[in-house]
PDB file of C-alpha atoms in Angstrom:
ATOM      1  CA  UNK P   1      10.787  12.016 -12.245  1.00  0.00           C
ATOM      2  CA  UNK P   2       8.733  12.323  -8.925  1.00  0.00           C
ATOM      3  CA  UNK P   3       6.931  15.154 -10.544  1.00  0.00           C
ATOM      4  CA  UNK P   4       5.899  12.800 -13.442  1.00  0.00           C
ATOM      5  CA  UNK P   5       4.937  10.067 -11.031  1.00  0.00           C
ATOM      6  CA  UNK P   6       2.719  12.778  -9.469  1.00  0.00           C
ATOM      7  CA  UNK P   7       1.135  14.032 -12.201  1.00  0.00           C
ATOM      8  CA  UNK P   8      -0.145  10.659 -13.330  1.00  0.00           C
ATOM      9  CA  UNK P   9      -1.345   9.399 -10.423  1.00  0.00           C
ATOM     10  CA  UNK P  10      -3.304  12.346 -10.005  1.00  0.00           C
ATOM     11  CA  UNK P  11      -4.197  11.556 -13.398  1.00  0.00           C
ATOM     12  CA  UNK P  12      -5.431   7.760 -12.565  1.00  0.00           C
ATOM     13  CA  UNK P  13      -7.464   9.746  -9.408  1.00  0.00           C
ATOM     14  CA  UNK P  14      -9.513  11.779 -11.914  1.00  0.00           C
ATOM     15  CA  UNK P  15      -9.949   8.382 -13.597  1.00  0.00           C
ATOM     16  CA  UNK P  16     -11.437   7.016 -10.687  1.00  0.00           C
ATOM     17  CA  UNK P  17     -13.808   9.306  -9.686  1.00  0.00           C
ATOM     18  CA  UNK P  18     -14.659  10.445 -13.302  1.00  0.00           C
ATOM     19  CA  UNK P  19     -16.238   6.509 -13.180  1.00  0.00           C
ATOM     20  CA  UNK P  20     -17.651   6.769  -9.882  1.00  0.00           C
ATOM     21  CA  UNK P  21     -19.645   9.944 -11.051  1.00  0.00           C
ATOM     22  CA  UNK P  22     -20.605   8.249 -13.885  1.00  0.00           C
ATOM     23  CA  UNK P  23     -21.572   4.629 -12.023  1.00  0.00           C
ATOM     24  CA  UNK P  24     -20.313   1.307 -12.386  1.00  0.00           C
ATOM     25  CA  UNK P  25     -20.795  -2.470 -12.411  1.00  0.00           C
ATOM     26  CA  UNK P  26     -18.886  -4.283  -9.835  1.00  0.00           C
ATOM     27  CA  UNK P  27     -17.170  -7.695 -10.865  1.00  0.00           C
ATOM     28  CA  UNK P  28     -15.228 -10.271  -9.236  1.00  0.00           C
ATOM     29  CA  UNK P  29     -11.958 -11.619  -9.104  1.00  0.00           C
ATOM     30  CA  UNK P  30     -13.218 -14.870  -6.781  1.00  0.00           C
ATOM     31  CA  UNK P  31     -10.923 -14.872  -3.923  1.00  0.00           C
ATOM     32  CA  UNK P  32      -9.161 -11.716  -5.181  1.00  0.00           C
ATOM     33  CA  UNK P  33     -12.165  -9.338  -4.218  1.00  0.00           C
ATOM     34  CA  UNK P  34     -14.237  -7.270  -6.128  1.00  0.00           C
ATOM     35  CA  UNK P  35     -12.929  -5.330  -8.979  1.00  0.00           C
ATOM     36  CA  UNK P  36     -14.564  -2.193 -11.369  1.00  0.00           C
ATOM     37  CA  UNK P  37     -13.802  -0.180 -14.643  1.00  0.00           C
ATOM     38  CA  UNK P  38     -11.923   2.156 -12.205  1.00  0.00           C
ATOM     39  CA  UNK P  39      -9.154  -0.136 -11.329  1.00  0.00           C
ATOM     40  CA  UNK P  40      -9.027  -1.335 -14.936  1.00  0.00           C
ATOM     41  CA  UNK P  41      -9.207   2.410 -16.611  1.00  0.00           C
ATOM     42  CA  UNK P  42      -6.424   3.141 -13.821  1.00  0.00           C
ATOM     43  CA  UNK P  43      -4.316   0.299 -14.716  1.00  0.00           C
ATOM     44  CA  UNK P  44      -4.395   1.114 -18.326  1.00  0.00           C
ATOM     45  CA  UNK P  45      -3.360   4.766 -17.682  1.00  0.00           C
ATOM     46  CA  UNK P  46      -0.620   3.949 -15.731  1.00  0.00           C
ATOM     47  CA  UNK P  47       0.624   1.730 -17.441  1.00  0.00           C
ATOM     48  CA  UNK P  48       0.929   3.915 -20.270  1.00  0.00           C
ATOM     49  CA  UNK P  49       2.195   7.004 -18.518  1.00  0.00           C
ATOM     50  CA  UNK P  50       4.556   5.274 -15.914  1.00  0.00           C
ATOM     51  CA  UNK P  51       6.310   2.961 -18.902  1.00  0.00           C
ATOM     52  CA  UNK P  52       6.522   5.513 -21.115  1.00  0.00           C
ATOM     53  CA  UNK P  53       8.730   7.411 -17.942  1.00  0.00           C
ATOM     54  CA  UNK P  54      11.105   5.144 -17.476  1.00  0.00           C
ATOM     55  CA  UNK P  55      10.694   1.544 -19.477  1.00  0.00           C
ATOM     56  CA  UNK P  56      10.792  -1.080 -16.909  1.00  0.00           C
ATOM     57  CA  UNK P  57       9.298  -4.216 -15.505  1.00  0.00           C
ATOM     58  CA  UNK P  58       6.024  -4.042 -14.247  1.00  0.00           C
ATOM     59  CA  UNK P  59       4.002  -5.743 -11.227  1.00  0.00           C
ATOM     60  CA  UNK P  60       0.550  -4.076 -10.732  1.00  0.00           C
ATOM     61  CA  UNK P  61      -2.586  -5.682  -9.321  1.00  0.00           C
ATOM     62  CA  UNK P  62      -4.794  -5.353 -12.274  1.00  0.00           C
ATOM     63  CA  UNK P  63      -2.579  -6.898 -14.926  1.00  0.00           C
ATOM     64  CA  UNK P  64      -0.984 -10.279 -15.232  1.00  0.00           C
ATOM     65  CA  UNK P  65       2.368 -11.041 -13.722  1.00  0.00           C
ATOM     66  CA  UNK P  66       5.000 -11.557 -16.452  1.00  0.00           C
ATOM     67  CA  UNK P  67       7.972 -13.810 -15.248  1.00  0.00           C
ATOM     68  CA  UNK P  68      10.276 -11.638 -17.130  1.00  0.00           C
ATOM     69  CA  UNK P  69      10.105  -8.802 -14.520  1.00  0.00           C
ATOM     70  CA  UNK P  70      12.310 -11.369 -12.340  1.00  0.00           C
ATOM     71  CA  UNK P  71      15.226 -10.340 -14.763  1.00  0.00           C
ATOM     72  CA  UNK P  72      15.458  -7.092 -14.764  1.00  0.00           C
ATOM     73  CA  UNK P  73      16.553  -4.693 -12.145  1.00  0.00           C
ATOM     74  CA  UNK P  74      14.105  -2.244 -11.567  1.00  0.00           C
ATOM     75  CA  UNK P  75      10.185  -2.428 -11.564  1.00  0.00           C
ATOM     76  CA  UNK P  76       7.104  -0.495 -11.279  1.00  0.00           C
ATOM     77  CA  UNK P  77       5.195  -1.624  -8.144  1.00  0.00           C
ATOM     78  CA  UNK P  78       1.260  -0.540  -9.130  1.00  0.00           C
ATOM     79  CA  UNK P  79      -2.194  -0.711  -7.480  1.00  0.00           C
ATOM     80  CA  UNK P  80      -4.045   1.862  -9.337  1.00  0.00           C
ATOM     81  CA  UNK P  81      -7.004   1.557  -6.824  1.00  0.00           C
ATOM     82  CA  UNK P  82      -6.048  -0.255  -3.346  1.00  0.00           C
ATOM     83  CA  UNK P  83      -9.229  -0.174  -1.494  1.00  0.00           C
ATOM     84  CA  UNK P  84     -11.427  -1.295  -4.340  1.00  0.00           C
ATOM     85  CA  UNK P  85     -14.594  -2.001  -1.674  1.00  0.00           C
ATOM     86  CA  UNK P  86     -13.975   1.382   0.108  1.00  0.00           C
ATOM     87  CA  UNK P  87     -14.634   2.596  -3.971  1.00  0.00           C
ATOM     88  CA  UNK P  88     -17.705   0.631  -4.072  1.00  0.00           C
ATOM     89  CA  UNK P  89     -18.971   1.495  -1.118  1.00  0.00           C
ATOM     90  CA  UNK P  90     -18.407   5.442  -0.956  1.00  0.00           C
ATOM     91  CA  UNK P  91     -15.781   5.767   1.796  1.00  0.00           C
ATOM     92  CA  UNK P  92     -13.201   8.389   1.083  1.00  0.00           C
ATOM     93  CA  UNK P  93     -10.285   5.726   2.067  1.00  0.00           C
ATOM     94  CA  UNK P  94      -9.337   4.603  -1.040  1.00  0.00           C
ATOM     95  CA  UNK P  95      -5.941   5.369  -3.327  1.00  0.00           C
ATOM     96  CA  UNK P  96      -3.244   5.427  -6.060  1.00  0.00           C
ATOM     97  CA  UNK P  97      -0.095   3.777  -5.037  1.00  0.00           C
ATOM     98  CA  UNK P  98       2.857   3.488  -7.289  1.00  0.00           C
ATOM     99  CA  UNK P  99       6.516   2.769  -6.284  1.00  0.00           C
ATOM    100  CA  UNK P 100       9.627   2.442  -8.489  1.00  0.00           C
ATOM    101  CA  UNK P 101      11.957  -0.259  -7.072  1.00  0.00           C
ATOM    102  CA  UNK P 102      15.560  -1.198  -7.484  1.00  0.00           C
ATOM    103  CA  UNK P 103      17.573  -3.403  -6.577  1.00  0.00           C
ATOM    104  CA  UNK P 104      14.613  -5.140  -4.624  1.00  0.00           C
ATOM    105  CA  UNK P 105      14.216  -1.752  -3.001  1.00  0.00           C
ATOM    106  CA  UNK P 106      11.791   0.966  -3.394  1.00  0.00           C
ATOM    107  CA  UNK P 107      13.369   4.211  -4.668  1.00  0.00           C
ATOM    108  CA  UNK P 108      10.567   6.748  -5.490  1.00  0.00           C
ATOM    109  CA  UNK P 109       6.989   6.236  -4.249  1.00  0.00           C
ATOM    110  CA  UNK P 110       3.580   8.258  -4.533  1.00  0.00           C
ATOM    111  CA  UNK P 111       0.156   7.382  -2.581  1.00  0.00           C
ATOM    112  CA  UNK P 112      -2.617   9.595  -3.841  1.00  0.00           C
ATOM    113  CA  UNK P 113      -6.171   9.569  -2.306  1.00  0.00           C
ATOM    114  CA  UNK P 114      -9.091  11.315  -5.310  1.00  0.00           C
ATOM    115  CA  UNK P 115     -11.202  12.362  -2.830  1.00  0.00           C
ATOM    116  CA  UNK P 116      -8.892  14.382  -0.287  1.00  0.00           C
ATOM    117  CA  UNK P 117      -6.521  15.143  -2.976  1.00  0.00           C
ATOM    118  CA  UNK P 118      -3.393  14.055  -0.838  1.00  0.00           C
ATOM    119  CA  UNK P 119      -0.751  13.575  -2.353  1.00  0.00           C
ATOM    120  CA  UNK P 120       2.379  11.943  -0.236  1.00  0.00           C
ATOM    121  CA  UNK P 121       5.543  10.921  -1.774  1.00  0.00           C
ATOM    122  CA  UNK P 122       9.350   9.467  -1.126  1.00  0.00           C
ATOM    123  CA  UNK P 123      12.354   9.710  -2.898  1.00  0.00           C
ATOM    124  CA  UNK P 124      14.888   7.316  -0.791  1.00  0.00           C
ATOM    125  CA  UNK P 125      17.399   9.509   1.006  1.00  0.00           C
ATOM    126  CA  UNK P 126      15.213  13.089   0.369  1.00  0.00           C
ATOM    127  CA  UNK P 127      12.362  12.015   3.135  1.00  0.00           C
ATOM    128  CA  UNK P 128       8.489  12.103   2.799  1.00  0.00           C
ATOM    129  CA  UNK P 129       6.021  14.962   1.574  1.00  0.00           C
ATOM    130  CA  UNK P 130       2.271  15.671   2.381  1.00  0.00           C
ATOM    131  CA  UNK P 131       1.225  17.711  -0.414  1.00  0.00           C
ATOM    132  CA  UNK P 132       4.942  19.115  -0.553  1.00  0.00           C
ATOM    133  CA  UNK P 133       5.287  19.661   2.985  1.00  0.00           C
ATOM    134  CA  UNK P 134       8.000  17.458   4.642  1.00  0.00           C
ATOM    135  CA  UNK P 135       6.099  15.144   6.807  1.00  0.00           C
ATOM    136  CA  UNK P 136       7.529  12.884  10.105  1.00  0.00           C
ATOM    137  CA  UNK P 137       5.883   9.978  11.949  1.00  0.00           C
ATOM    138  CA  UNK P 138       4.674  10.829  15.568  1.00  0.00           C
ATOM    139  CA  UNK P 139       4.787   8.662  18.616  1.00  0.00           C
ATOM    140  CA  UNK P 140       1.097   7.943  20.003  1.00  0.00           C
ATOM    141  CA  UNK P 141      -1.383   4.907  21.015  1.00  0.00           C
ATOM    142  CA  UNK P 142      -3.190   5.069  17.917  1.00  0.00           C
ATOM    143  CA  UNK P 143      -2.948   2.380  15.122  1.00  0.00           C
ATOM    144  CA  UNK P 144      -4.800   1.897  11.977  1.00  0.00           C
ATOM    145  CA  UNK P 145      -6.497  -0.998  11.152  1.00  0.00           C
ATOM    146  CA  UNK P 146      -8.307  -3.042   8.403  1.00  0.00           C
ATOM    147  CA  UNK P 147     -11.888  -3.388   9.366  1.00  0.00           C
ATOM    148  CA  UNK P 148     -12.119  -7.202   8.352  1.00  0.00           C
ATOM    149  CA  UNK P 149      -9.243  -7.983  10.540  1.00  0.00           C
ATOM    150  CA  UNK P 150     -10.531  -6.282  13.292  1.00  0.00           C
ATOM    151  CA  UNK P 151     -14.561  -8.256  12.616  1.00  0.00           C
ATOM    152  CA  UNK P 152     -12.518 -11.090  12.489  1.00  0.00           C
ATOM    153  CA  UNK P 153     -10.488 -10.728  15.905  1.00  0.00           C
ATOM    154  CA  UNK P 154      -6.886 -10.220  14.369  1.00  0.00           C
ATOM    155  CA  UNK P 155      -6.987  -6.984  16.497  1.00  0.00           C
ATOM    156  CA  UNK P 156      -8.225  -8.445  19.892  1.00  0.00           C
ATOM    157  CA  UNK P 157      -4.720  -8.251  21.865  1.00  0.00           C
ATOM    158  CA  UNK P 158      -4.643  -4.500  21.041  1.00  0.00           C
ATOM    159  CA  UNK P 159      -5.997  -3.385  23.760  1.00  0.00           C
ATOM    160  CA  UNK P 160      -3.861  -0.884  25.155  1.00  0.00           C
ATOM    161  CA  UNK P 161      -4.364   0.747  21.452  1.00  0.00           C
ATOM    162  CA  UNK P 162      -6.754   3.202  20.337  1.00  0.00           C
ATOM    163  CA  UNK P 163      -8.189   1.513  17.091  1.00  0.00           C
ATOM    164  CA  UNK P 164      -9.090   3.469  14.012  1.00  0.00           C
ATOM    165  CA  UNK P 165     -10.637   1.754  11.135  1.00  0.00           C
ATOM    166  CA  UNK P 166      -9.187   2.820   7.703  1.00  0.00           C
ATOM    167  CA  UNK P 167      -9.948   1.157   4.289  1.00  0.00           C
ATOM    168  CA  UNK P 168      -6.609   0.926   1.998  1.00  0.00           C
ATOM    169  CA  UNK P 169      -3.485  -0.248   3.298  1.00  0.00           C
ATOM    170  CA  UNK P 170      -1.116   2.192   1.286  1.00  0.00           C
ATOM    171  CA  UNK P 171      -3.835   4.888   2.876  1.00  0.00           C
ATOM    172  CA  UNK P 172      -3.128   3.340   6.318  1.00  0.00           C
ATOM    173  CA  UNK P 173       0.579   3.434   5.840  1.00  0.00           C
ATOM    174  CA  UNK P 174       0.928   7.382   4.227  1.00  0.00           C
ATOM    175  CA  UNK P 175      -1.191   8.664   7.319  1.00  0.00           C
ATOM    176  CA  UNK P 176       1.351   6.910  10.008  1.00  0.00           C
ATOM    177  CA  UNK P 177       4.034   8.421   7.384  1.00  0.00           C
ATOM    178  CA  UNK P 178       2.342  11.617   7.782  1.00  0.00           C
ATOM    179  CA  UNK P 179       1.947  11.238  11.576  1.00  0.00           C
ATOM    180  CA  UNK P 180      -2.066  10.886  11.832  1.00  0.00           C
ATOM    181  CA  UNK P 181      -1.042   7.821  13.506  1.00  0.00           C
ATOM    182  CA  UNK P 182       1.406   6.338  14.837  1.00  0.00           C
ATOM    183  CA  UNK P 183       1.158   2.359  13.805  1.00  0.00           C
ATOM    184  CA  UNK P 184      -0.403  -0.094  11.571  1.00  0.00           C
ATOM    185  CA  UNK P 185      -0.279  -3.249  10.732  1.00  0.00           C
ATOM    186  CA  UNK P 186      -1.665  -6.433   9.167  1.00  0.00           C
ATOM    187  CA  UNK P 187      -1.032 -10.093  10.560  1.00  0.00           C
ATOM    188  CA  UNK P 188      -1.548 -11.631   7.125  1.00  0.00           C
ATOM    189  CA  UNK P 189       0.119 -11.827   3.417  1.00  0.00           C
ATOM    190  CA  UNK P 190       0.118  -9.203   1.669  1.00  0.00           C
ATOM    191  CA  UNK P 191       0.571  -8.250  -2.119  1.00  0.00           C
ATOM    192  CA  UNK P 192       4.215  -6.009  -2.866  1.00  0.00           C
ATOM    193  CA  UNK P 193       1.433  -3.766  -4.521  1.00  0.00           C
ATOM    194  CA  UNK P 194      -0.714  -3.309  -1.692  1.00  0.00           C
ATOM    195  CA  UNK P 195       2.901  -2.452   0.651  1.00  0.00           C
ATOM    196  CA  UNK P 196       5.675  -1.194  -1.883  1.00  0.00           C
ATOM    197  CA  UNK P 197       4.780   2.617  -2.075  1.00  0.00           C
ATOM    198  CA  UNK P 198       3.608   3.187   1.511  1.00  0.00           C
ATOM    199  CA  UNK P 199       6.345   1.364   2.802  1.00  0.00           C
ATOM    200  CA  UNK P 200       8.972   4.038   1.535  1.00  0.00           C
ATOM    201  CA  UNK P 201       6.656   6.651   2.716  1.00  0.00           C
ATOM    202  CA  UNK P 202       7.362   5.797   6.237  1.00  0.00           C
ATOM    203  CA  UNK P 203      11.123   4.551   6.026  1.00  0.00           C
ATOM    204  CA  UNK P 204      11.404   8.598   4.486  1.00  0.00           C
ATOM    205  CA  UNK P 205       9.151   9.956   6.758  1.00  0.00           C
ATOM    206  CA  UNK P 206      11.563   8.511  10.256  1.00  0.00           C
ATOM    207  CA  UNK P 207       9.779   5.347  11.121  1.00  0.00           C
ATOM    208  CA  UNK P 208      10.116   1.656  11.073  1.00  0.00           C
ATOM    209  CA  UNK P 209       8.644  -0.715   8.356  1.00  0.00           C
ATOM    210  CA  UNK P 210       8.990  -4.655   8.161  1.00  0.00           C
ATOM    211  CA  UNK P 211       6.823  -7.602   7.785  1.00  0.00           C
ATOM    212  CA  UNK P 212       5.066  -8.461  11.247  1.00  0.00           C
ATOM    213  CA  UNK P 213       7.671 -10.903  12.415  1.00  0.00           C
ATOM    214  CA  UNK P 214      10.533  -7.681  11.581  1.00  0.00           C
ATOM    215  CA  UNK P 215      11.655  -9.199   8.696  1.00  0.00           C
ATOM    216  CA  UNK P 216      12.810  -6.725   5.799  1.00  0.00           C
ATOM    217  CA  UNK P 217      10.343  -6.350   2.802  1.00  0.00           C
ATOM    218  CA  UNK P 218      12.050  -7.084  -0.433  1.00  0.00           C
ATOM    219  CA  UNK P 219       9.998  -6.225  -3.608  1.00  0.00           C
ATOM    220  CA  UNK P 220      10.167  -8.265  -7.404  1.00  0.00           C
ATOM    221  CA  UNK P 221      10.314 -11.708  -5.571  1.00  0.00           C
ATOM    222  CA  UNK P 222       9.020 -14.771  -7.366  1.00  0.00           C
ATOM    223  CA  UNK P 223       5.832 -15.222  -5.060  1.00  0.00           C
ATOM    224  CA  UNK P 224       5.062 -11.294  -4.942  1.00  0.00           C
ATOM    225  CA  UNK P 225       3.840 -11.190  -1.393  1.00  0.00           C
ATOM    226  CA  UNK P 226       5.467  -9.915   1.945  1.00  0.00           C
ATOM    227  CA  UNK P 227       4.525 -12.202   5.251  1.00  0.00           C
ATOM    228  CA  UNK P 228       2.365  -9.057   6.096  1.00  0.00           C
ATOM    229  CA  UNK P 229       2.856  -5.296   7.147  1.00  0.00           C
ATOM    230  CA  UNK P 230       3.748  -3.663  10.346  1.00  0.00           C
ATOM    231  CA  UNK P 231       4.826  -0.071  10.642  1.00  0.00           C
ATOM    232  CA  UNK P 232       5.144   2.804  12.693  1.00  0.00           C
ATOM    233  CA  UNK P 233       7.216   5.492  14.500  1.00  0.00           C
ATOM    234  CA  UNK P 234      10.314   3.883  16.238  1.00  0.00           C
ATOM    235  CA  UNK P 235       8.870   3.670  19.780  1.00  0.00           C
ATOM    236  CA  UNK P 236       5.175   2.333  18.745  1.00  0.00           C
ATOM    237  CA  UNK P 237       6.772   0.097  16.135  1.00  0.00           C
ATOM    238  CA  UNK P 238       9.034  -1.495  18.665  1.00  0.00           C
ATOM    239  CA  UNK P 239       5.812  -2.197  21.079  1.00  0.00           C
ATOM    240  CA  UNK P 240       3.817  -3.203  17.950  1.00  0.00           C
ATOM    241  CA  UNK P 241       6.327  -5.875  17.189  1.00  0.00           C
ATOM    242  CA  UNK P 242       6.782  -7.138  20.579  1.00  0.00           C
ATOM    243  CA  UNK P 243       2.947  -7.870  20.940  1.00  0.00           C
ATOM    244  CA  UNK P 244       2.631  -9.761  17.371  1.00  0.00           C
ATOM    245  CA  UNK P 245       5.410 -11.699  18.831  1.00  0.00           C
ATOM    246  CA  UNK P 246       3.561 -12.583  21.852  1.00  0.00           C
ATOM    247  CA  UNK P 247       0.498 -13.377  19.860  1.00  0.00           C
ATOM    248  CA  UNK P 248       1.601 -14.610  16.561  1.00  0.00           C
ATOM    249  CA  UNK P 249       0.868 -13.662  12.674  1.00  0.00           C
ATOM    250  CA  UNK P 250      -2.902 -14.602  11.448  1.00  0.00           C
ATOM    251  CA  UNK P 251      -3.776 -18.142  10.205  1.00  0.00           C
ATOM    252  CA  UNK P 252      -4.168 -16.932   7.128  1.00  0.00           C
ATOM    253  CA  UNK P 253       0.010 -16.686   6.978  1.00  0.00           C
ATOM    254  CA  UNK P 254      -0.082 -20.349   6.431  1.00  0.00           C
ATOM    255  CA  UNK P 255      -0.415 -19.436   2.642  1.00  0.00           C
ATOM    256  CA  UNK P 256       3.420 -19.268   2.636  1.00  0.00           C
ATOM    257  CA  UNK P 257       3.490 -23.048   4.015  1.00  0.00           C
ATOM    258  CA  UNK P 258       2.164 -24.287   0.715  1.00  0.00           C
TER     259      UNK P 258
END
């Protein structure tokens, strides 16, 4: 079944840039960002494909939640393009993520960037490939981070950090999987979709991965969002987490208040 999950989101990738060759409009979602025929076309595919797979409930960014996926056991976690304005904009940071979950637990996961043609992918209990090359996180000083956050100061205790701007989250999290880096992390919500894939990619690939306050992520949850991301290998996640501590999650975590 990995395989298949390969194949189409390599599929959805060709999608992607078949429409930025071509050109687009760009639309908005109001507070949800920006949003093209790419992540729509993607959407469409994958649902198709991935459903066709194995029939089960689905939770993707680009279509609209269905209650019903609270009853059933296992779930397609989708964002056919997570880093939409990295798209627009030209930036080779931009992927496919898609994660089968059970249980409330991801199971099988694939994070595909079109440009580089990287493919990394999980099966619980089988580890983490790079282009089918086992892959382990690495120990280091250097963490990945959203570029809003860091305009906006979320990054401004990291000093003793060596601060790499990279656009999509699931991106972020395959290359600490992969050992490019060795942490990253976001202070604020975050969507299952934007967390679910990536998040298997580095429990595979040897390293720790909770939301910032060390929580465990649990995925198909009425209110689909995790109380943000932080990940790394053992030693940098453990200093990671002991600095949000000291500092605290971003304001915008007082979404879960209301």
């Amino acid at each position: 079944m990995l395989q298949s999950i390969i194949a189409a989101a390599i599929a959805a990738g060709r999608v992607i840039q078949d429409v930025r060759a071509a050109g687009f409009d760009v639309l908005s979602k109001g507070h949800a960002g920006p949003v093209t025929e790419a992540d729509t076309r993607a959407d469409a595919l994958l649902k198709e494909r991935l459903l066709d797979l194995k029939p089960a409930g689905w939770l993707s960014e680009e279509t609209a939640d269905n209650p019903d996926r609270l009853n059933l056991t296992t779930l397609w976690v989708v964002d056919p393009l997570d880093g939409t304005k990295e798209f627009i904009k030209g930036l080779p940071e931009y992927t496919v993520a898609i994660a089968l979950v059970d249980q409330g637990e991801p199971v099988l996961a694939v994070v595909h960037n079109p440009v580089t043609g990287d493919v990394f992918a999980a099966e619980r209990g089988k580890g983490t490939t790079r282009n089918g090359e086992p892959v382990r996180v690495a120990e280091g000083r250097v963490c990945l981070a959203s570029r809003s956050e860091m305009r906006t100061g979320e990054f401004g205790p990291f000093t003793d950090w060596e601060l790499r701007p990279v656009g999509s989250i699931e991106y972020k999290l395959a290359l600490v999987a992969a050992g490019d880096a060795s942490m990253t992390l976001s202070r604020g919500p975050k969507w299952e979709w934007d967390v679910c894939a990536g998040a298997l990619l580095v429990a595979e690939a040897g390293g720790r991965v909770t939301d910032v306050f060390g929580g465990p992520l649990r995925y198909n949850q009425p209110f689909p969002k995790a109380k943000g991301v932080l990940a790394g290998a053992p030693d940098a996640y453990a200093r990671g987490l002991a600095l949000v501590q000291q500092t605290g999650a971003s304001d915008r975590m007082k979404e879960f208040a209301s």
